[in-house]
Amino acid sequence: MKTLVTLILSILTTSLAVAQYDFEPTAENPFGQPHPDAPQQLKDFEPMIGICDCKSMSRMPDGSWSDAVDMQWTFKYIMNGMAVQDETLKADGKHSGSIRQFIADSSKWYVHYYSSNAPSLVLPTWEGKKKDGAIVLYRNQKSPNGIDGFYRLTFYDMTKTGYKWIGEWVSKDESIEYPTWKIDCARKI
């Protein structure tokens, strides 16, 4: 009888453990899946899930744009389908990534950014939401001459074939916009 109870408990424990991770990346779903209990906003990033080949350009000190840097941008569901993670691998060796969580209590996305180029003890955080078909995120940041404003990140033109992204400093009322980084992506997988 003891052996039978042990066997049943072992099977139940194994089944529960496997069921806990049904939405993690697998061979069948290499980028994971959204958990059915996750906030519906998790699907805001659905057009980006997978791998895209991208061109990244940043603003030079003289105001011109740098030559495009080849970049691979991968998005996947993590934490058993409750959040989104992305990773960039750039030809110039400056790699980065983010953890993206939607917090229902505030109805906002919170994006925690990390980079191989500028490791940080405290990860910078952007917050925002999807509006008018774009995902728009903000972080307080002064301009180089000390004006209060935000660094705004925007995903837009999101389709099954790719998307665009822009990073720009904006004034508090968003009447002044100064793009500093832009990325164009085409779906690979």
Short mmCIF file of C-alpha atoms in Angstrom, two decimals, residues 33-47 49 77 81-84 101-105 107-109 129-130 135:
data_model
loop_
_atom_site.label_atom_id
_atom_site.label_comp_id
_atom_site.label_asym_id
_atom_site.label_seq_id
_atom_site.Cartn_x
_atom_site.Cartn_y
_atom_site.Cartn_z
CA GLN A 33 3.00 31.26 -25.57
CA PRO A 34 0.93 33.78 -23.64
CA HIS A 35 -0.59 32.26 -20.51
CA PRO A 36 -4.42 32.33 -20.60
CA ASP A 37 -4.41 33.95 -17.13
CA ALA A 38 -2.00 36.73 -18.20
CA PRO A 39 -3.39 40.23 -18.75
CA GLN A 40 -4.77 40.58 -22.31
CA GLN A 41 -2.25 43.39 -22.88
CA LEU A 42 0.47 40.75 -23.06
CA LYS A 43 -0.66 40.37 -26.66
CA ASP A 44 0.43 43.99 -27.34
CA PHE A 45 3.86 42.52 -28.11
CA GLU A 46 2.52 39.60 -30.17
CA PRO A 47 3.65 41.14 -33.51
CA ILE A 49 7.36 37.59 -30.86
CA TYR A 77 7.24 34.89 -23.68
CA GLY A 81 3.72 33.07 -20.50
CA MET A 82 3.18 35.90 -17.99
CA ALA A 83 5.78 38.38 -19.35
CA VAL A 84 7.87 39.16 -22.43
CA GLN A 101 5.66 43.11 -17.53
CA PHE A 102 2.14 44.51 -17.67
CA ILE A 103 0.84 45.46 -14.23
CA ALA A 104 -2.95 45.47 -14.25
CA ASP A 105 -3.27 47.66 -11.13
CA SER A 107 -2.80 49.54 -16.48
CA LYS A 108 0.79 50.08 -17.67
CA TRP A 109 3.72 48.23 -19.11
CA LYS A 129 0.88 51.52 -22.78
CA LYS A 130 -0.44 50.80 -26.22
CA ILE A 135 3.35 50.91 -27.86
#
